[in-house]
Amino acid sequence: MYVILFALVFLLFPVMSHASPCSVFPWHHPAEMVEPQTFKDARNAMKNGQLSEARHLLGKFLGNHPEGALAYSARWALTSLPGEEALEGDKETTNMIDRIMIQRRAYPSGPYGPWALCRIGELYQEMGWTTEANGAFEEFFGTYPEHPLTGGVLLNSGKMILDAEKYIEAALIFRRLIEGPKWSDYHISGAMGLADSAAFSKAWIQASYWYEVVEVEDPQIIRASASSSYHYGLAESKRGHHAHANEWYLTTYNLHPANVEAGFALNQIGDYLFKKQHVMAALWFFHEAARFYETEEPGRRAELSLVRWMVSYLDADHSPSERKALYEDFDAREIYLSVTWDGVIEATRLLSQSPEGDIGDEAQYWLARGYQETGDSKGALQAYRQVVESSQDEYWREKSQVILTGILLEEFRGHYSKQAWVDLIGTYERQKSLLHLLPNNIESMRMIADAYRFVGLPRQALTRYEELLRHPLDPAIQEELLFLNVELANDTTEGELIRHAAEAYVHAYPNGKQRDDIAMILGQLDIREDQVESAVRHFSFLLKQGNDDALKRQARRERARAYQKLGQFDAAIADYRQLVSKHSASVGIHLSLADLLYEQKKFSEAEGVYQPIAESESIEEAKAWARFRLALCYQKNGKEKDAETLLGGLRQPGRDVKDLEVTIQSAAAAVIDEFIPTKGASS
């Protein structure tokens, strides 16, 4: 059990410190002068703080003795006293400054001039008018550089600059003070100022040196200041002198418990004990700081330290007996903590609103963690999001981004594994604003793009694949996505979009696995846009360099058709002959070759292609057309009897054919009638 003992003994000894050097009025009349009783009474009243009585007595004295050295001193003394009427705010102080200035202008060379200028600076300093105070002190240094009051003025000026957080400038003034032999009365106070200046600027070695100097000469000066006591402890901690540091931390708390530095001192002791793995002792100090300084910064920092420990305890596995023992230790030390995730939430709700940004950021993160652990997913998302949106600390922002990414990924994966594409897209749309706050995640971007593709929204999918391709990817995945973009663009049927996607693929992978498909897609696009010559080039590239036999067969057929459009019939026939030379060529390809030969009046060659189809077990439509055209070829080749036989068979009534076959026969009927007149016509 750690008990803080109040070192009241320190309070029993006078503290060597210097009040404002000009706060006490000096009396400069000759010591041998006989002072009337009224004058003596006035001086005693001023000495005892009876200022109204002193003002009354000095006025009475001047009424009786308006001239002389004592009257001169009395008039100056009156300027240092408040007026008869009580005034609010700084009005009384400014009136006093005005009275002193008027008196100084009236007697610029008198013995009270240095005091007047020094007092004016002090009064400005008391009101917080640092510019005016600094001006008065600077004027003093320039006007009275060797005056006995200069040491005190230097001390005042150094303290004022130190309060303005100009630590280097303050240190220079304090060093000047301690290096002046004639200001020996102020040397220890100057060393104290040097120590504080070094500590506030975190020059810990120099600070420790000067604090040691002051401690040797008069430690009471350090003890009199909560700030100096605390910073002496900090300086010793930074140098690794932890035992001595803790003594000064305890001194700070014992002598100045109402001061905010006392709370910081308790936190420093708690941090040290944690590092030494004295966990329960550390918790006690944090608990005390959190209780006694609840509404101040050290209390909030102590509470945050308790939260950190609670989280670390909850993250570890503890048996019921261990938890019971923990609460028994708490009871013995009067520590009141609810070590649960609900306890973390309760503690961090207020801490997250702390005026200290670093406390608020970290507390908001632990609040989000508490919501997450208690199953409040909505609260967790909101709290993590707030960290990401408002945190000034990159560490907590990045940790929150990682967790938010994980939460969203888990939801996306659930939909993706079930192929619930609509649900996945719905989740994405709901969380779109949150996703914009997170670093791009390749996996989630891919899942969203895939979902749009699978529901048949190629434009949306294409946009997201393109976003994905802006990030570093495995080459195999990059090639896959580039080709997917081509397919999606092709689905939109927009030529410019298709060409852009295809060019992107070819530029990145000129010999890629999908190069054959790209050539086919571009060739087919050229056909649609009536750029037939360009289509032939793409199909020819595929036939020359392609590896996919099926695509090459398709490319040859497409090129044959393109040649037909260009009127290059011999080239088209050559491609069709290549196709029909393969046993796997379809009836349609054979018919295309036969029709092209027929149209080029190569009837003998066409007859040789039509005849196998006409005699095959092919579909009736194809056989009907082949027989009809074969009959015409017979006619052209002088085989009239064979032609009549075939054409007559096509006209046989009651033939059971499909609609398409009927269409073919109907289309051929007019030509048939030219060769075989109907019965009605022949009669």
XYZ file of C-alpha atoms in Angstrom:
683
model
C 0.000 0.000 0.000
C 1.458 3.297 -1.114
C 0.702 6.190 1.177
C 1.572 9.775 0.327
C 2.925 11.579 3.392
C 2.431 15.297 3.487
C 5.783 16.961 4.113
C 4.383 19.711 6.238
C 7.802 20.274 7.750
C 8.733 22.131 4.584
C 6.036 24.654 5.300
C 7.491 25.435 8.726
C 10.636 27.009 7.296
C 10.787 30.368 5.550
C 11.139 30.146 1.822
C 13.934 32.199 0.330
C 12.331 33.918 -2.610
C 12.277 37.427 -3.954
C 9.045 39.342 -4.176
C 8.744 41.965 -6.842
C 11.701 44.255 -6.109
C 9.625 47.428 -6.325
C 6.432 46.237 -4.666
C 7.658 47.750 -1.379
C 8.029 51.500 -1.445
C 11.607 52.700 -0.697
C 12.208 55.715 1.519
C 15.074 57.890 0.304
C 15.036 60.861 2.717
C 18.093 61.180 5.001
C 18.040 58.714 7.874
C 19.085 61.382 10.385
C 15.990 63.456 9.761
C 13.531 63.597 12.613
C 10.203 62.126 11.446
C 7.024 63.567 12.944
C 4.753 61.009 14.562
C 2.182 61.281 11.774
C 4.862 60.408 9.234
C 6.027 57.443 11.325
C 2.489 56.199 11.690
C 1.989 56.406 7.921
C 5.132 54.336 7.263
C 4.044 51.719 9.786
C 0.573 51.535 8.224
C 2.135 50.945 4.790
C 4.423 48.296 6.237
C 1.445 46.492 7.824
C -0.705 46.675 4.692
C -3.126 49.249 6.123
C -3.194 51.164 2.872
C -6.289 53.290 3.456
C -4.934 54.365 6.863
C -1.549 55.123 5.295
C -3.155 57.273 2.591
C -5.102 59.220 5.248
C -2.019 59.811 7.408
C 0.177 60.870 4.483
C -2.479 63.356 3.370
C -2.686 64.727 6.898
C 1.110 65.035 7.072
C 1.308 66.906 3.760
C -1.403 69.270 4.990
C 0.812 70.220 7.896
C 4.230 69.944 6.139
C 3.832 70.761 2.428
C 7.544 71.388 1.841
C 10.816 69.575 2.520
C 12.437 66.187 1.970
C 9.815 64.313 3.979
C 7.021 65.934 1.998
C 8.795 64.895 -1.230
C 8.909 61.273 -0.026
C 5.279 61.427 1.145
C 4.057 62.554 -2.288
C 5.917 59.671 -3.976
C 4.542 57.214 -1.385
C 0.993 58.305 -2.168
C 1.456 57.314 -5.826
C 2.059 53.710 -4.730
C -1.219 53.492 -2.824
C -4.676 52.720 -4.269
C -7.120 55.632 -4.624
C -9.929 56.421 -2.250
C -12.619 54.913 -4.467
C -12.743 51.151 -5.059
C -12.574 50.478 -8.823
C -13.286 47.280 -10.763
C -10.883 45.274 -12.887
C -7.600 46.868 -13.903
C -8.875 50.428 -13.512
C -7.227 50.954 -10.126
C -3.915 49.617 -11.409
C -3.950 51.828 -14.492
C -4.793 54.836 -12.285
C -1.803 53.995 -10.100
C 0.418 53.762 -13.192
C -0.852 57.166 -14.347
C -0.098 58.751 -10.928
C 3.418 57.306 -10.880
C 4.078 58.485 -14.462
C 2.890 62.023 -13.635
C 5.110 62.154 -10.556
C 8.103 60.766 -12.516
C 7.694 63.373 -15.246
C 7.552 66.052 -12.575
C 10.776 64.821 -10.960
C 12.734 62.948 -13.676
C 16.096 63.084 -11.853
C 14.976 62.393 -8.318
C 15.956 59.344 -6.233
C 12.544 57.754 -6.762
C 12.809 57.692 -10.596
C 14.284 54.165 -10.802
C 11.696 52.817 -8.373
C 8.907 54.483 -10.354
C 9.949 52.932 -13.660
C 10.451 49.527 -12.023
C 7.036 49.705 -10.350
C 5.333 50.692 -13.596
C 6.782 47.578 -15.255
C 5.629 45.397 -12.368
C 2.094 46.765 -12.473
C 1.860 46.155 -16.222
C 3.200 42.656 -15.603
C 0.553 41.979 -12.948
C -2.176 42.943 -15.431
C -0.686 40.727 -18.125
C 0.251 43.648 -20.369
C 3.521 42.044 -21.373
C 4.400 44.449 -24.194
C 4.048 47.490 -21.931
C 5.854 45.747 -19.073
C 8.708 44.741 -21.337
C 8.944 48.322 -22.599
C 9.219 49.654 -19.041
C 11.908 47.113 -18.113
C 13.887 47.835 -21.273
C 13.745 51.549 -20.498
C 14.968 50.782 -16.995
C 17.973 48.807 -18.280
C 18.866 51.622 -20.667
C 18.416 54.406 -18.101
C 19.725 52.813 -14.890
C 22.049 49.940 -15.896
C 24.047 50.074 -12.641
C 21.220 50.715 -10.216
C 20.825 48.292 -7.264
C 17.285 47.496 -8.437
C 18.560 46.237 -11.804
C 18.984 42.675 -10.515
C 15.361 42.535 -9.429
C 14.183 44.065 -12.700
C 16.187 41.461 -14.608
C 14.522 38.750 -12.526
C 11.070 40.162 -13.254
C 11.815 40.488 -16.955
C 13.125 36.922 -17.135
C 10.039 35.547 -15.421
C 7.772 37.477 -17.752
C 9.556 36.194 -20.845
C 9.534 32.688 -19.375
C 5.756 32.932 -18.895
C 5.529 33.934 -22.563
C 7.242 30.621 -23.398
C 10.287 32.340 -24.893
C 12.635 29.962 -23.169
C 15.911 30.848 -24.862
C 15.400 34.590 -24.364
C 14.476 33.993 -20.709
C 17.555 31.819 -20.170
C 19.804 34.577 -21.545
C 18.343 37.064 -19.060
C 18.686 34.668 -16.113
C 22.284 33.888 -17.087
C 23.063 37.617 -17.233
C 21.569 37.915 -13.751
C 23.658 35.166 -12.162
C 26.854 36.315 -13.868
C 26.602 39.844 -12.406
C 28.513 40.003 -9.087
C 26.598 43.085 -7.945
C 23.324 41.122 -8.147
C 24.386 38.356 -5.798
C 21.129 38.597 -3.850
C 19.347 37.316 -6.946
C 21.794 34.598 -8.026
C 19.804 31.668 -6.625
C 16.561 32.985 -8.110
C 18.380 33.409 -11.420
C 19.637 29.830 -11.277
C 16.076 28.741 -10.591
C 14.933 30.651 -13.667
C 17.671 29.013 -15.732
C 16.586 25.577 -14.523
C 12.942 26.230 -15.404
C 13.867 27.677 -18.814
C 15.931 24.603 -19.655
C 13.231 22.228 -18.389
C 10.429 23.953 -20.309
C 12.523 23.721 -23.494
C 13.259 20.038 -22.688
C 16.994 20.589 -22.293
C 16.966 18.043 -19.486
C 20.691 17.808 -18.726
C 21.055 21.577 -18.300
C 17.816 21.723 -16.321
C 18.989 19.003 -13.957
C 22.314 20.794 -13.409
C 20.713 24.091 -12.431
C 18.056 22.442 -10.264
C 20.890 20.680 -8.401
C 22.615 24.036 -7.913
C 19.469 25.500 -6.404
C 18.835 22.358 -4.310
C 22.293 22.604 -2.757
C 21.920 26.318 -1.976
C 18.281 26.480 -0.963
C 15.900 23.607 -1.882
C 12.994 25.557 -0.423
C 12.926 27.723 -3.541
C 12.181 24.636 -5.637
C 9.664 23.311 -3.132
C 7.835 26.643 -3.148
C 6.924 26.154 -6.831
C 4.742 23.279 -8.011
C 5.997 23.762 -11.560
C 9.663 23.753 -10.580
C 9.267 20.735 -8.294
C 7.522 18.784 -11.035
C 9.990 19.742 -13.733
C 12.918 18.855 -11.506
C 11.366 15.409 -11.238
C 10.950 15.272 -15.024
C 14.569 16.268 -15.584
C 15.751 13.554 -13.204
C 13.490 10.977 -14.910
C 14.962 11.845 -18.299
C 18.430 11.259 -16.907
C 17.430 7.899 -15.445
C 17.543 9.071 -11.826
C 14.107 7.636 -11.091
C 14.344 7.398 -7.309
C 15.267 11.074 -7.010
C 12.625 11.956 -9.602
C 9.896 10.176 -7.646
C 10.919 12.077 -4.508
C 10.284 15.336 -6.310
C 7.046 14.066 -7.800
C 5.828 13.213 -4.319
C 7.048 16.572 -3.041
C 5.033 18.283 -5.780
C 1.876 16.465 -4.751
C 2.436 16.778 -0.997
C 3.155 20.503 -1.013
C 0.891 21.583 -3.891
C -2.014 19.123 -4.050
C -4.352 21.724 -5.530
C -1.991 22.497 -8.395
C -2.349 20.751 -11.754
C 1.336 19.765 -11.761
C 0.606 17.548 -8.744
C -1.720 15.464 -10.916
C 0.920 15.162 -13.606
C 3.385 14.057 -10.930
C 1.091 11.194 -9.879
C 0.838 10.105 -13.500
C 4.612 10.100 -13.843
C 4.925 7.833 -10.812
C 2.248 5.534 -12.253
C 4.072 5.323 -15.594
C 7.326 4.461 -13.858
C 5.704 1.746 -11.745
C 4.065 0.246 -14.841
C 7.437 0.010 -16.543
C 8.756 -1.759 -13.484
C 5.744 -4.111 -13.678
C 4.380 -2.968 -10.319
C 0.933 -2.986 -11.889
C -1.280 -2.685 -8.841
C 0.801 0.146 -7.392
C 0.716 1.943 -10.734
C -3.062 1.560 -10.931
C -3.374 3.092 -7.479
C -1.502 6.238 -8.510
C -3.510 6.554 -11.734
C -6.709 6.022 -9.766
C -5.756 8.781 -7.319
C -4.919 11.164 -10.135
C -8.180 10.344 -11.923
C -10.189 10.940 -8.732
C -8.613 14.166 -7.487
C -8.028 15.833 -10.867
C -11.104 14.514 -12.645
C -11.934 17.792 -14.396
C -8.350 18.644 -15.323
C -5.883 17.303 -17.850
C -3.863 15.060 -15.481
C -7.108 13.405 -14.346
C -8.096 12.673 -17.922
C -4.638 11.312 -18.721
C -4.776 9.089 -15.648
C -8.220 7.806 -16.663
C -6.864 7.009 -20.131
C -3.972 5.069 -18.589
C -6.509 3.033 -16.619
C -8.474 2.369 -19.824
C -5.316 1.166 -21.596
C -4.639 -1.295 -18.809
C -8.271 -2.471 -18.792
C -8.115 -3.208 -22.512
C -4.866 -5.131 -22.156
C -6.370 -7.144 -19.288
C -9.554 -7.910 -21.234
C -7.548 -8.960 -24.287
C -5.801 -11.654 -22.234
C -7.382 -14.841 -20.944
C -8.127 -14.834 -17.221
C -9.798 -17.495 -15.163
C -12.684 -16.671 -12.799
C -10.353 -17.128 -9.838
C -7.868 -14.636 -11.289
C -10.612 -12.077 -11.796
C -11.814 -12.624 -8.243
C -8.295 -12.064 -6.928
C -8.038 -8.874 -9.003
C -11.140 -7.357 -7.439
C -9.942 -8.365 -3.971
C -6.731 -6.412 -4.626
C -8.831 -3.465 -5.793
C -10.919 -3.552 -2.635
C -7.832 -3.625 -0.441
C -6.496 -0.499 -2.155
C -9.859 1.245 -2.544
C -9.564 1.168 -6.322
C -12.944 1.346 -8.004
C -12.751 -0.057 -11.538
C -15.190 -2.107 -13.582
C -12.838 -4.167 -15.737
C -15.340 -4.962 -18.482
C -15.912 -3.722 -22.003
C -18.935 -1.841 -20.688
C -16.562 -0.202 -18.216
C -14.278 0.791 -21.092
C -17.257 2.321 -22.932
C -18.393 4.241 -19.866
C -14.914 5.648 -19.230
C -14.176 6.637 -22.809
C -17.499 8.320 -23.631
C -16.432 11.426 -21.724
C -12.734 11.087 -22.480
C -13.452 11.124 -26.202
C -14.707 14.712 -25.740
C -11.480 15.848 -24.045
C -10.081 19.240 -25.039
C -6.673 17.544 -25.374
C -6.644 16.198 -28.908
C -4.383 13.220 -28.229
C -6.556 12.076 -25.314
C -9.732 12.460 -27.354
C -8.294 10.563 -30.328
C -7.129 7.580 -28.300
C -10.251 7.489 -26.135
C -12.451 7.523 -29.256
C -10.527 4.511 -30.555
C -11.019 2.561 -27.311
C -14.698 3.573 -27.305
C -15.040 2.069 -30.778
C -13.233 -1.039 -29.597
C -15.634 -1.326 -26.663
C -18.645 -1.138 -28.985
C -17.073 -3.735 -31.247
C -16.407 -6.160 -28.393
C -19.944 -5.802 -27.023
C -21.486 -6.538 -30.420
C -22.691 -3.014 -31.165
C -21.543 -2.996 -34.797
C -23.350 0.246 -35.641
C -21.794 2.062 -32.690
C -18.377 0.636 -33.550
C -18.613 1.778 -37.165
C -19.627 5.285 -36.123
C -16.915 5.551 -33.479
C -14.133 4.234 -35.729
C -15.343 6.524 -38.475
C -15.090 9.527 -36.174
C -11.473 8.617 -35.423
C -10.719 8.437 -39.142
C -12.500 11.717 -39.881
C -11.264 13.873 -36.995
C -8.160 12.320 -35.405
C -4.980 14.377 -35.527
C -2.923 11.313 -34.619
C -1.929 9.247 -37.630
C -1.421 6.156 -35.455
C -5.029 5.939 -34.244
C -6.396 6.940 -37.624
C -4.489 4.149 -39.381
C -5.504 1.562 -36.758
C -9.149 2.558 -37.168
C -8.872 2.370 -40.943
C -7.483 -1.169 -40.707
C -10.338 -2.280 -38.455
C -13.017 -0.598 -40.561
C -11.574 -2.202 -43.675
C -11.697 -5.588 -41.958
C -15.321 -5.111 -40.862
C -16.462 -4.149 -44.359
C -14.388 -6.898 -45.984
C -16.023 -9.496 -43.779
C -19.474 -8.331 -44.867
C -18.454 -8.202 -48.536
C -16.943 -11.698 -48.372
C -20.156 -13.069 -46.901
C -22.204 -11.767 -49.828
C -19.540 -12.749 -52.364
C -19.290 -16.342 -51.157
C -23.069 -16.688 -51.525
C -23.004 -14.956 -54.913
C -25.504 -12.485 -53.480
C -24.444 -9.807 -55.923
C -27.376 -7.455 -55.354
C -26.822 -7.539 -51.577
C -23.117 -6.898 -52.058
C -23.821 -3.887 -54.262
C -26.394 -2.632 -51.763
C -23.861 -2.839 -48.935
C -21.313 -1.020 -51.056
C -23.736 1.778 -51.886
C -24.639 2.200 -48.205
C -20.990 2.321 -47.113
C -19.648 4.280 -50.074
C -18.968 7.435 -48.046
C -17.123 5.376 -45.430
C -15.051 3.587 -48.058
C -13.855 6.951 -49.338
C -12.213 7.517 -45.940
C -10.274 4.243 -46.092
C -7.181 3.244 -48.027
C -8.053 1.418 -51.223
C -8.355 -2.296 -50.642
C -7.694 -4.466 -53.676
C -9.866 -7.346 -52.493
C -12.966 -5.255 -51.792
C -12.561 -3.294 -55.024
C -12.406 -6.564 -56.973
C -15.480 -7.991 -55.272
C -17.516 -4.860 -55.988
C -16.415 -4.783 -59.630
C -17.245 -8.480 -60.026
C -20.685 -7.940 -58.497
C -21.539 -5.242 -61.031
C -20.302 -7.514 -63.831
C -22.347 -10.495 -62.688
C -25.582 -8.494 -62.429
C -25.125 -7.277 -65.997
C -24.083 -3.665 -65.376
C -20.991 -3.452 -67.590
C -20.489 0.294 -67.342
C -20.382 0.288 -63.539
C -18.157 -2.782 -63.532
C -15.839 -1.225 -66.111
C -15.442 1.920 -64.004
C -14.439 -0.086 -60.942
C -12.042 -2.367 -62.797
C -10.335 0.725 -64.175
C -10.038 2.131 -60.634
C -8.542 -1.179 -59.559
C -6.021 -1.101 -62.402
C -4.596 2.176 -61.105
C -3.059 0.277 -58.196
C -0.029 -2.029 -58.186
C -1.256 -5.551 -59.010
C 0.187 -8.960 -59.670
C 0.888 -9.101 -63.444
C -1.398 -12.102 -63.926
C -4.277 -10.311 -62.174
C -3.583 -7.127 -64.090
C -3.768 -8.988 -67.410
C -6.987 -10.683 -66.348
C -8.595 -7.367 -65.416
C -7.466 -5.646 -68.590
C -9.144 -8.373 -70.628
C -12.272 -8.216 -68.474
C -12.397 -4.518 -69.323
C -12.327 -5.384 -73.007
C -15.187 -7.869 -72.583
C -17.227 -5.396 -70.560
C -16.612 -2.643 -73.069
C -17.678 -5.052 -75.795
C -20.922 -5.652 -73.923
C -21.663 -1.920 -74.129
C -21.268 -2.098 -77.964
C -19.596 1.337 -77.871
C -16.779 1.284 -80.385
C -14.619 3.966 -78.809
C -14.843 2.296 -75.405
C -13.991 -1.106 -76.873
C -10.980 0.216 -78.768
C -9.679 2.082 -75.710
C -9.891 -1.055 -73.547
C -8.351 -3.258 -76.250
C -5.484 -0.844 -76.831
C -4.778 -0.752 -73.089
C -4.497 -4.539 -73.051
C -2.300 -4.736 -76.168
C -0.039 -1.955 -74.885
C 0.525 -3.747 -71.580
C 0.621 -7.310 -72.963
C 1.423 -7.343 -76.709
C 1.853 -11.117 -76.512
C -0.662 -11.747 -73.766
C -2.755 -14.863 -73.269
C -5.899 -13.118 -74.496
C -4.301 -11.541 -77.563
C -6.317 -13.846 -79.885
C -9.588 -12.773 -78.262
C -8.605 -9.113 -78.560
C -7.955 -9.524 -82.299
C -11.327 -11.244 -82.738
C -13.205 -8.543 -80.802
C -11.530 -5.748 -82.772
C -12.180 -7.540 -86.056
C -15.848 -7.999 -85.265
C -16.066 -4.340 -84.173
C -14.575 -3.295 -87.523
C -17.173 -5.368 -89.355
C -19.981 -3.684 -87.380
C -18.553 -0.260 -88.135
C -17.999 -1.157 -91.803
C -14.217 -0.868 -91.516
C -13.803 -4.093 -93.459
C -10.174 -3.708 -94.477
C -9.167 -3.135 -90.840
C -11.219 -6.204 -89.872
C -9.282 -8.306 -92.413
C -6.014 -7.170 -90.811
C -7.174 -8.233 -87.350
C -8.421 -11.619 -88.595
C -5.212 -12.134 -90.564
C -3.133 -11.338 -87.455
C -5.070 -13.962 -85.518
C -4.590 -16.556 -88.284
C -0.885 -15.844 -88.444
C 0.052 -15.508 -84.778
C -2.901 -16.968 -82.887
C -2.715 -20.070 -80.728
C -6.393 -20.864 -80.203
C -7.550 -23.197 -83.006
C -11.233 -22.530 -82.427
C -10.689 -18.762 -82.632
C -8.560 -19.214 -85.733
C -11.397 -21.135 -87.453
C -13.799 -18.380 -86.492
C -11.357 -15.741 -87.712
C -11.002 -17.507 -91.081
C -14.764 -17.606 -91.517
C -15.071 -13.957 -90.504
C -12.260 -13.038 -92.906
C -13.948 -14.958 -95.716
C -17.103 -12.919 -95.175
C -15.030 -9.724 -95.039
C -13.371 -10.632 -98.335
C -16.830 -11.110 -99.807
C -17.801 -7.592 -98.699
C -14.636 -6.247 -100.261
C -15.370 -8.126 -103.489
C -12.229 -10.229 -103.108
C -14.068 -13.433 -103.978
C -11.056 -15.608 -104.783
C -9.584 -14.829 -101.359
C -12.957 -15.596 -99.745
C -13.210 -18.899 -101.646
C -9.679 -19.796 -100.545
C -10.605 -19.241 -96.872
C -13.801 -21.293 -97.238
C -11.853 -24.109 -98.934
C -9.462 -24.096 -95.978
C -12.419 -24.376 -93.631
C -14.212 -27.195 -95.462
C -10.974 -29.152 -95.723
C -11.357 -29.810 -92.014
C -13.716 -32.607 -91.062
C -15.187 -30.433 -88.306
C -16.447 -27.736 -90.694
C -20.151 -27.081 -90.294
C -22.820 -27.488 -92.958
C -23.192 -23.727 -92.928
C -19.574 -23.236 -93.990
C -19.983 -25.794 -96.805
C -23.110 -23.988 -97.965
C -21.321 -20.603 -97.788
C -18.532 -21.971 -100.029
C -21.026 -23.576 -102.427
C -23.123 -20.397 -102.616
C -20.048 -18.254 -103.267
C -18.896 -20.644 -106.035
C -22.387 -20.590 -107.531
C -22.560 -16.791 -107.430
C -19.169 -16.658 -109.155
C -20.633 -18.950 -111.859
C -18.314 -21.770 -110.934
C -21.176 -24.229 -111.279
C -19.145 -27.385 -111.656
C -17.220 -26.645 -108.455
C -20.396 -25.600 -106.656
C -22.081 -28.840 -107.764
C -19.337 -30.843 -106.039
C -19.980 -28.986 -102.749
C -23.785 -28.999 -102.876
C -24.127 -32.684 -103.752
C -22.760 -34.175 -100.460
C -25.064 -31.881 -98.491
C -28.089 -32.808 -100.601
C -27.393 -36.500 -100.041
C -26.443 -36.213 -96.364
C -28.454 -36.716 -93.203
C -28.221 -33.005 -92.571
C -31.128 -30.896 -91.385
C -33.983 -30.626 -93.866
C -33.595 -26.888 -94.397
C -29.978 -27.217 -95.482
C -30.741 -30.250 -97.659
C -33.640 -28.439 -99.360
C -31.470 -25.447 -100.211
C -28.573 -27.627 -101.330
C -30.878 -29.717 -103.584
C -32.402 -26.603 -105.071
C -29.051 -25.057 -105.822
C -27.678 -28.418 -106.995
C -30.586 -28.663 -109.453
C -29.688 -25.227 -110.778
C -26.059 -26.295 -111.105
C -27.253 -29.357 -113.095
C -29.178 -27.005 -115.345
C -26.127 -24.767 -115.833
C -23.990 -27.813 -116.499
C -26.454 -29.317 -119.054
C -27.837 -32.078 -116.845
C -31.499 -31.341 -117.520
C -32.918 -34.684 -116.449
C -31.094 -34.616 -113.109
C -32.242 -31.059 -112.578
C -35.920 -31.898 -113.299
C -35.796 -34.818 -110.910
C -34.441 -32.705 -108.034
C -36.739 -29.753 -108.646
C -39.746 -31.987 -108.920
C -38.919 -33.572 -105.602
C -38.876 -30.143 -103.977
C -42.439 -29.503 -105.190
C -43.912 -32.782 -103.883
C -47.074 -31.988 -101.868
C -47.516 -33.007 -98.252
C -43.820 -32.677 -97.480
C -43.442 -32.314 -93.701
C -40.876 -29.519 -93.269
C -40.112 -26.888 -90.679
C -40.995 -23.258 -91.109
C -37.530 -22.362 -92.289
C -37.607 -25.130 -94.906
C -40.982 -23.863 -96.117
C -39.449 -20.429 -96.445
C -36.542 -21.799 -98.449
C -38.884 -23.746 -100.772
C -41.186 -20.756 -101.168
C -38.248 -18.555 -102.049
C -37.068 -21.136 -104.571
C -40.547 -21.769 -106.066
C -40.446 -18.870 -108.485
C -37.224 -20.140 -109.973
C -38.489 -23.742 -110.022
C -41.522 -22.671 -112.010
C -39.233 -21.368 -114.703
C -38.037 -24.913 -115.347
C -41.118 -27.084 -114.456
C -44.494 -25.465 -115.237
C -47.348 -26.415 -112.931
C -50.080 -28.764 -114.171
C -52.440 -25.891 -114.595
C -49.997 -24.030 -116.739
C -49.083 -27.008 -118.914
C -52.682 -27.737 -119.729
